[in-house]
Amino acid sequence: MSFARLAEVWRGPCVESVHHGVAAVADATGRVLHAWGDPGVVTFPRSALKPFQAIGLVESGAADALGLGDEHIALACASHRAEDFQVALVRDWLRRLGLGEEALVCGPDLPRGAEDQAAWLRAGGGRSRAFHNCSGKHCGFLSVARRIGAPAAGYDDPAHPAQRLFLAAFSELLGRDAAALPRGVDGCGLPALALPVGDMARAVARHAAAAAASESRRDAIRRIHAAMRAHPDHLSGRDQPTSRLIRATEGRVLVKGGAEGFAIALVPERGLGIAVKIADGASRARMGVLIAILRRIGLLGEDAAEALGAAVEPPVLDSNGRVVGRIAVTLPEEG
């Protein structure tokens, strides 16, 4: 494996930590236009696959059959923080399906925000499957199963018809059989696929360009873009790095993070896809690296990139809230 030095963490006058990784920019023809590190490194995009997993929800007609809005579609793409509006949407979705939380394969969890979690526990609440950050995606698979007449039980099985529908859509955008990719199990219990970072960038570019053969799939992909653009807070939480970046670019760039330091960006107007993997699995620095790439390829100006980088990669603080360090993106020159 060949990783590039992508970011440094400074404490006072010294570098305390270094984040290496891989990043790639591709277009919808399959060309890797820019790369840092070896784009052939195989890894799990984790939740960065959600905009692909949501295709079946829209294309199958499941979303329309249940009367779902774009906010539901955005939640299907989300790794949410179980904020009040997100939990309400999950419960509304389950109500439309006539199912209880026990139908969700994802495990019970607590809200991610410290204040939300404390308030919930003070009120005597416990863990809930609706709080799991992937519960929107799981509602999506349950909706597809309902629409195509497949059983709700077992939707986590790679052989389940709803999973096969996802694999068919992902295969088209990937350009090869996704069922042949290495497969593990994600933290939420669903199948997790592994592939080279460069191949993920290619698939993201084709998603961005809605480069599908059928009109129904192209329309479904564009609707997913519109949902992510209109409801960026649903993708993670209020005023999170994901929503800040989408708003700062006025929806020209759509962003989705994945666990263990993965992130993608879709640029629909240019048909570009970006994939970033921080090798040590830290979520710290990945959004800063993404912003540096957007600046490098001309999608963000210098001032905008600097301001946005400061907003999504805050300084290192001590226990009194004083600034004692910083995260510096060190995206090297190519070649």
Coordinates of C-alpha atoms in Angstrom, one line a residue:
M1 CA 0.0 0.0 0.0
S2 CA 1.2 3.5 -0.8
F3 CA -0.3 6.3 1.2
A4 CA 0.3 10.1 0.9
R5 CA 0.8 12.4 3.8
L6 CA -2.5 14.2 3.8
A7 CA -2.7 16.1 7.1
E8 CA -0.7 17.0 10.2
V9 CA -1.9 17.8 13.7
W10 CA 0.2 20.6 15.3
R11 CA 0.4 21.3 19.0
G12 CA 2.2 24.5 19.6
P13 CA 5.4 24.6 17.5
C14 CA 5.5 20.8 16.8
V15 CA 3.8 18.2 14.7
E16 CA 2.2 15.8 17.1
S17 CA 0.4 13.4 14.7
V18 CA 0.3 12.7 11.0
H19 CA -2.6 11.4 8.9
H20 CA -1.7 9.5 5.7
G21 CA -4.2 8.3 3.2
V22 CA -5.4 8.0 -0.4
A23 CA -7.6 10.3 -2.4
A24 CA -8.8 10.2 -6.0
V25 CA -10.8 12.4 -8.4
A26 CA -12.4 10.7 -11.4
D27 CA -14.8 11.5 -14.2
A28 CA -17.8 9.6 -15.5
T29 CA -15.8 8.1 -18.3
G30 CA -13.7 6.2 -15.7
R31 CA -10.6 8.3 -15.9
V32 CA -8.8 9.0 -12.6
L33 CA -7.9 12.7 -13.1
H34 CA -6.0 13.2 -9.9
A35 CA -4.6 10.9 -7.2
W36 CA -2.7 11.2 -4.0
G37 CA -1.4 7.9 -2.7
D38 CA -2.2 4.6 -4.5
P39 CA -5.8 4.6 -5.8
G40 CA -5.6 0.9 -6.0
V41 CA -5.8 0.6 -2.2
V42 CA -8.8 -1.6 -1.3
T43 CA -11.0 -0.5 1.6
F44 CA -14.6 -0.3 2.8
P45 CA -16.4 3.0 1.9
R46 CA -18.9 2.1 4.6
S47 CA -21.7 4.6 4.8
A48 CA -20.3 6.5 1.8
L49 CA -22.2 3.8 -0.2
K50 CA -25.6 5.1 1.1
P51 CA -26.4 7.3 -1.9
F52 CA -26.0 4.2 -4.1
Q53 CA -28.1 2.1 -1.7
A54 CA -30.9 4.6 -1.9
I55 CA -31.3 4.2 -5.7
G56 CA -33.6 1.2 -5.3
L57 CA -35.8 3.1 -2.9
V58 CA -36.6 5.6 -5.6
E59 CA -36.3 3.6 -8.8
S60 CA -38.5 0.8 -7.6
G61 CA -41.3 3.2 -6.8
A62 CA -41.2 2.4 -3.1
A63 CA -40.7 6.0 -2.1
D64 CA -43.7 7.2 -4.0
A65 CA -45.9 4.2 -2.9
L66 CA -45.3 5.3 0.7
G67 CA -45.7 9.0 0.0
L68 CA -42.2 9.7 1.1
G69 CA -40.7 13.2 0.6
D70 CA -37.2 14.3 -0.3
E71 CA -36.4 14.5 3.4
H72 CA -37.0 10.7 3.7
I73 CA -34.7 10.1 0.7
A74 CA -32.0 12.3 2.3
L75 CA -32.4 10.3 5.5
A76 CA -31.9 7.1 3.6
C77 CA -28.5 8.5 2.6
A78 CA -27.7 9.6 6.2
S79 CA -25.4 8.8 9.0
H80 CA -27.5 10.8 11.4
R81 CA -27.0 11.9 14.9
A82 CA -30.5 11.0 16.2
E83 CA -31.5 14.7 16.5
D84 CA -35.2 15.3 17.1
F85 CA -36.2 15.9 13.5
Q86 CA -34.3 12.8 12.3
V87 CA -35.8 10.5 14.9
A88 CA -39.3 11.8 14.2
L89 CA -38.8 11.0 10.5
V90 CA -37.6 7.5 11.2
R91 CA -40.7 6.8 13.4
D92 CA -42.9 8.4 10.8
W93 CA -41.4 6.1 8.1
L94 CA -41.9 3.0 10.3
R95 CA -45.5 4.0 10.9
R96 CA -46.1 4.3 7.1
L97 CA -44.7 0.8 6.8
G98 CA -46.8 -0.5 9.6
L99 CA -43.7 -1.8 11.4
G100 CA -42.1 -1.4 14.8
E101 CA -38.5 -0.6 15.6
E102 CA -37.9 -4.4 16.0
A103 CA -38.0 -4.7 12.2
L104 CA -34.8 -2.8 11.9
V105 CA -31.6 -4.9 11.8
C106 CA -29.5 -2.1 13.1
G107 CA -28.8 -2.3 16.9
P108 CA -30.2 0.0 19.6
D109 CA -28.3 3.2 20.2
L110 CA -28.4 6.5 22.0
P111 CA -28.4 10.0 20.4
R112 CA -24.9 11.1 19.4
G113 CA -25.0 14.7 20.6
A114 CA -24.0 15.0 24.2
E115 CA -26.8 17.3 25.2
D116 CA -29.4 15.2 23.3
Q117 CA -28.1 12.1 25.0
A118 CA -28.1 13.6 28.5
A119 CA -31.6 15.0 28.1
W120 CA -32.9 11.6 26.9
L121 CA -31.3 9.7 29.8
R122 CA -32.5 12.2 32.3
A123 CA -36.0 11.6 31.0
G124 CA -35.5 7.9 31.7
G125 CA -35.1 6.9 28.1
G126 CA -32.9 4.0 26.9
R127 CA -31.4 2.8 23.7
S128 CA -33.5 2.7 20.6
R129 CA -33.0 1.3 17.1
A130 CA -34.5 4.5 15.7
F131 CA -31.5 6.3 17.2
H132 CA -29.0 4.2 15.2
N133 CA -27.2 6.4 12.6
C134 CA -28.2 4.0 9.8
S135 CA -31.9 3.6 10.7
G136 CA -32.9 5.7 7.6
K137 CA -31.0 3.4 5.3
H138 CA -32.6 0.4 7.0
C139 CA -36.1 1.9 6.5
G140 CA -35.1 2.3 2.9
F141 CA -34.4 -1.4 2.5
L142 CA -37.6 -2.3 4.3
S143 CA -39.5 -0.1 1.9
V144 CA -37.9 -1.7 -1.2
A145 CA -38.7 -5.1 0.2
R146 CA -42.4 -4.1 0.7
R147 CA -42.5 -2.7 -2.8
I148 CA -41.1 -5.7 -4.6
G149 CA -43.0 -8.2 -2.6
A150 CA -40.0 -9.6 -0.7
P151 CA -40.1 -10.5 3.0
A152 CA -39.0 -7.8 5.5
A153 CA -37.2 -10.4 7.5
G154 CA -33.7 -11.2 6.2
Y155 CA -33.2 -7.9 4.3
D156 CA -29.6 -8.0 5.7
D157 CA -28.9 -11.2 3.8
P158 CA -26.7 -10.5 0.6
A159 CA -29.1 -12.8 -1.2
H160 CA -32.2 -10.9 -0.3
P161 CA -34.0 -9.3 -3.3
A162 CA -33.6 -5.8 -1.9
Q163 CA -29.8 -6.3 -1.5
R164 CA -29.6 -7.7 -5.0
L165 CA -31.4 -4.7 -6.4
F166 CA -28.7 -2.5 -4.8
L167 CA -26.0 -4.6 -6.2
A168 CA -27.5 -4.3 -9.7
A169 CA -27.5 -0.5 -9.5
F170 CA -24.0 -0.3 -8.0
S171 CA -22.6 -2.7 -10.6
E172 CA -23.8 -0.5 -13.4
L173 CA -22.1 2.6 -11.9
L174 CA -19.0 0.7 -10.9
G175 CA -18.6 -0.8 -14.3
R176 CA -18.3 -4.4 -13.1
D177 CA -20.1 -7.0 -11.0
A178 CA -20.3 -5.6 -7.4
A179 CA -21.4 -9.0 -6.2
A180 CA -17.8 -10.2 -6.8
L181 CA -16.3 -7.6 -4.5
P182 CA -14.9 -8.6 -1.1
R183 CA -17.7 -8.4 1.4
G184 CA -17.8 -7.9 5.2
V185 CA -20.5 -6.9 7.6
D186 CA -21.0 -3.2 8.4
G187 CA -21.5 -1.9 11.9
C188 CA -25.3 -1.7 11.3
G189 CA -25.5 -5.4 10.3
L190 CA -25.8 -5.0 6.6
P191 CA -23.3 -6.2 4.0
A192 CA -20.3 -4.0 3.5
L193 CA -18.4 -4.0 0.2
A194 CA -14.7 -3.3 -0.3
L195 CA -13.2 -1.9 -3.4
P196 CA -10.2 0.3 -4.6
V197 CA -10.4 4.0 -3.7
G198 CA -10.0 4.8 -7.4
D199 CA -12.9 2.6 -8.4
M200 CA -15.1 4.2 -5.7
A201 CA -14.2 7.7 -7.2
R202 CA -15.3 6.4 -10.6
A203 CA -18.6 5.1 -9.3
V204 CA -19.2 8.4 -7.5
A205 CA -18.5 10.3 -10.7
R206 CA -21.0 8.2 -12.6
H207 CA -23.5 8.8 -9.8
A208 CA -22.8 12.5 -10.0
A209 CA -23.4 12.4 -13.8
A210 CA -26.5 10.1 -13.5
A211 CA -24.7 7.9 -16.0
A212 CA -27.2 5.1 -16.1
A213 CA -28.6 3.3 -19.1
S214 CA -32.3 3.6 -18.1
E215 CA -34.3 6.8 -17.7
S216 CA -35.8 5.5 -14.5
R217 CA -32.4 5.0 -12.9
R218 CA -31.2 8.4 -14.1
D219 CA -34.3 10.1 -12.7
A220 CA -33.9 8.2 -9.4
I221 CA -30.2 9.4 -9.1
R222 CA -31.2 13.0 -9.8
R223 CA -33.9 12.8 -7.2
I224 CA -31.3 11.6 -4.7
H225 CA -29.1 14.6 -5.6
A226 CA -32.0 16.9 -5.1
A227 CA -32.8 15.5 -1.7
M228 CA -29.2 15.7 -0.5
R229 CA -29.1 19.3 -1.8
A230 CA -32.4 20.4 -0.2
H231 CA -31.9 18.6 3.2
P232 CA -28.2 18.6 4.1
D233 CA -28.9 18.6 7.8
H234 CA -30.6 15.2 7.4
L235 CA -27.4 13.6 6.2
S236 CA -25.6 14.0 9.5
G237 CA -27.1 16.7 11.8
R238 CA -27.6 20.4 12.2
D239 CA -24.5 22.5 11.3
Q240 CA -22.3 19.5 10.8
P241 CA -19.3 19.5 8.4
T242 CA -21.4 17.7 5.7
S243 CA -24.1 20.3 5.7
R244 CA -21.7 23.2 6.0
L245 CA -19.8 22.0 2.9
I246 CA -23.0 21.4 0.9
R247 CA -24.4 24.9 1.8
A248 CA -21.1 26.6 1.2
T249 CA -21.1 25.3 -2.4
E250 CA -24.8 26.1 -2.8
G251 CA -25.4 22.4 -3.5
R252 CA -22.9 22.2 -6.3
V253 CA -20.9 19.6 -4.2
L254 CA -22.8 16.9 -2.4
V255 CA -20.9 15.1 0.4
K256 CA -21.2 11.9 2.3
G257 CA -19.0 10.5 5.0
G258 CA -18.3 6.9 5.9
A259 CA -16.8 5.3 9.0
E260 CA -13.1 4.7 9.4
G261 CA -12.0 7.9 7.7
F262 CA -13.9 7.6 4.4
A263 CA -15.6 10.4 2.5
I264 CA -17.0 11.1 -0.9
A265 CA -18.0 14.2 -2.9
L266 CA -20.3 14.2 -5.9
V267 CA -20.1 17.2 -8.3
P268 CA -23.1 16.7 -10.6
E269 CA -22.5 19.8 -12.8
R270 CA -19.1 18.5 -13.8
G271 CA -19.7 14.8 -13.5
L272 CA -16.9 14.4 -11.1
G273 CA -16.4 12.0 -8.1
I274 CA -14.0 12.3 -5.2
A275 CA -13.1 9.6 -2.7
V276 CA -10.9 10.1 0.3
K277 CA -9.7 7.5 2.8
I278 CA -7.7 8.4 5.9
A279 CA -5.5 5.3 6.4
D280 CA -5.6 5.2 10.2
G281 CA -9.4 5.4 10.2
A282 CA -9.7 8.8 11.9
S283 CA -12.6 11.0 10.8
R284 CA -10.5 14.0 11.7
A285 CA -8.9 15.7 8.7
R286 CA -11.0 13.9 6.0
M287 CA -13.3 16.9 5.4
G288 CA -10.3 19.3 5.4
V289 CA -8.6 17.1 2.8
L290 CA -11.8 17.1 0.7
I291 CA -11.9 20.9 0.8
A292 CA -8.3 21.1 -0.2
I293 CA -9.0 18.9 -3.2
L294 CA -12.0 21.0 -4.2
R295 CA -9.7 24.0 -4.1
R296 CA -7.0 22.2 -6.1
I297 CA -9.4 21.3 -8.9
G298 CA -11.0 24.8 -9.0
L299 CA -14.3 24.2 -7.3
L300 CA -13.5 26.4 -4.3
G301 CA -11.6 29.7 -4.3
E302 CA -8.7 30.2 -1.9
D303 CA -10.6 32.4 0.6
A304 CA -13.7 30.2 0.6
A305 CA -11.6 27.1 1.1
E306 CA -9.7 28.6 4.0
A307 CA -12.9 29.7 5.7
L308 CA -14.7 26.4 5.1
G309 CA -11.6 24.4 6.2
A310 CA -11.6 26.3 9.5
A311 CA -15.3 25.6 10.0
V312 CA -15.1 21.8 9.4
E313 CA -11.7 21.1 11.0
P314 CA -11.7 23.2 14.2
P315 CA -8.5 23.9 16.1
V316 CA -7.1 21.7 18.8
L317 CA -8.3 23.0 22.2
D318 CA -7.3 22.4 25.8
S319 CA -9.8 21.6 28.5
N320 CA -10.5 25.3 29.0
G321 CA -11.4 25.8 25.4
R322 CA -8.1 27.6 24.5
V323 CA -6.6 27.1 21.1
V324 CA -3.4 25.1 21.5
G325 CA -3.0 23.6 18.1
R326 CA -4.4 23.1 14.6
I327 CA -5.0 20.6 11.8
A328 CA -3.0 21.4 8.7
V329 CA -3.9 19.7 5.4
T330 CA -0.7 18.8 3.5
L331 CA -2.1 17.6 0.2
P332 CA 1.1 17.0 -1.8
E333 CA 1.7 18.0 -5.4
E334 CA 1.0 15.2 -7.8
G335 CA 3.7 13.4 -9.6

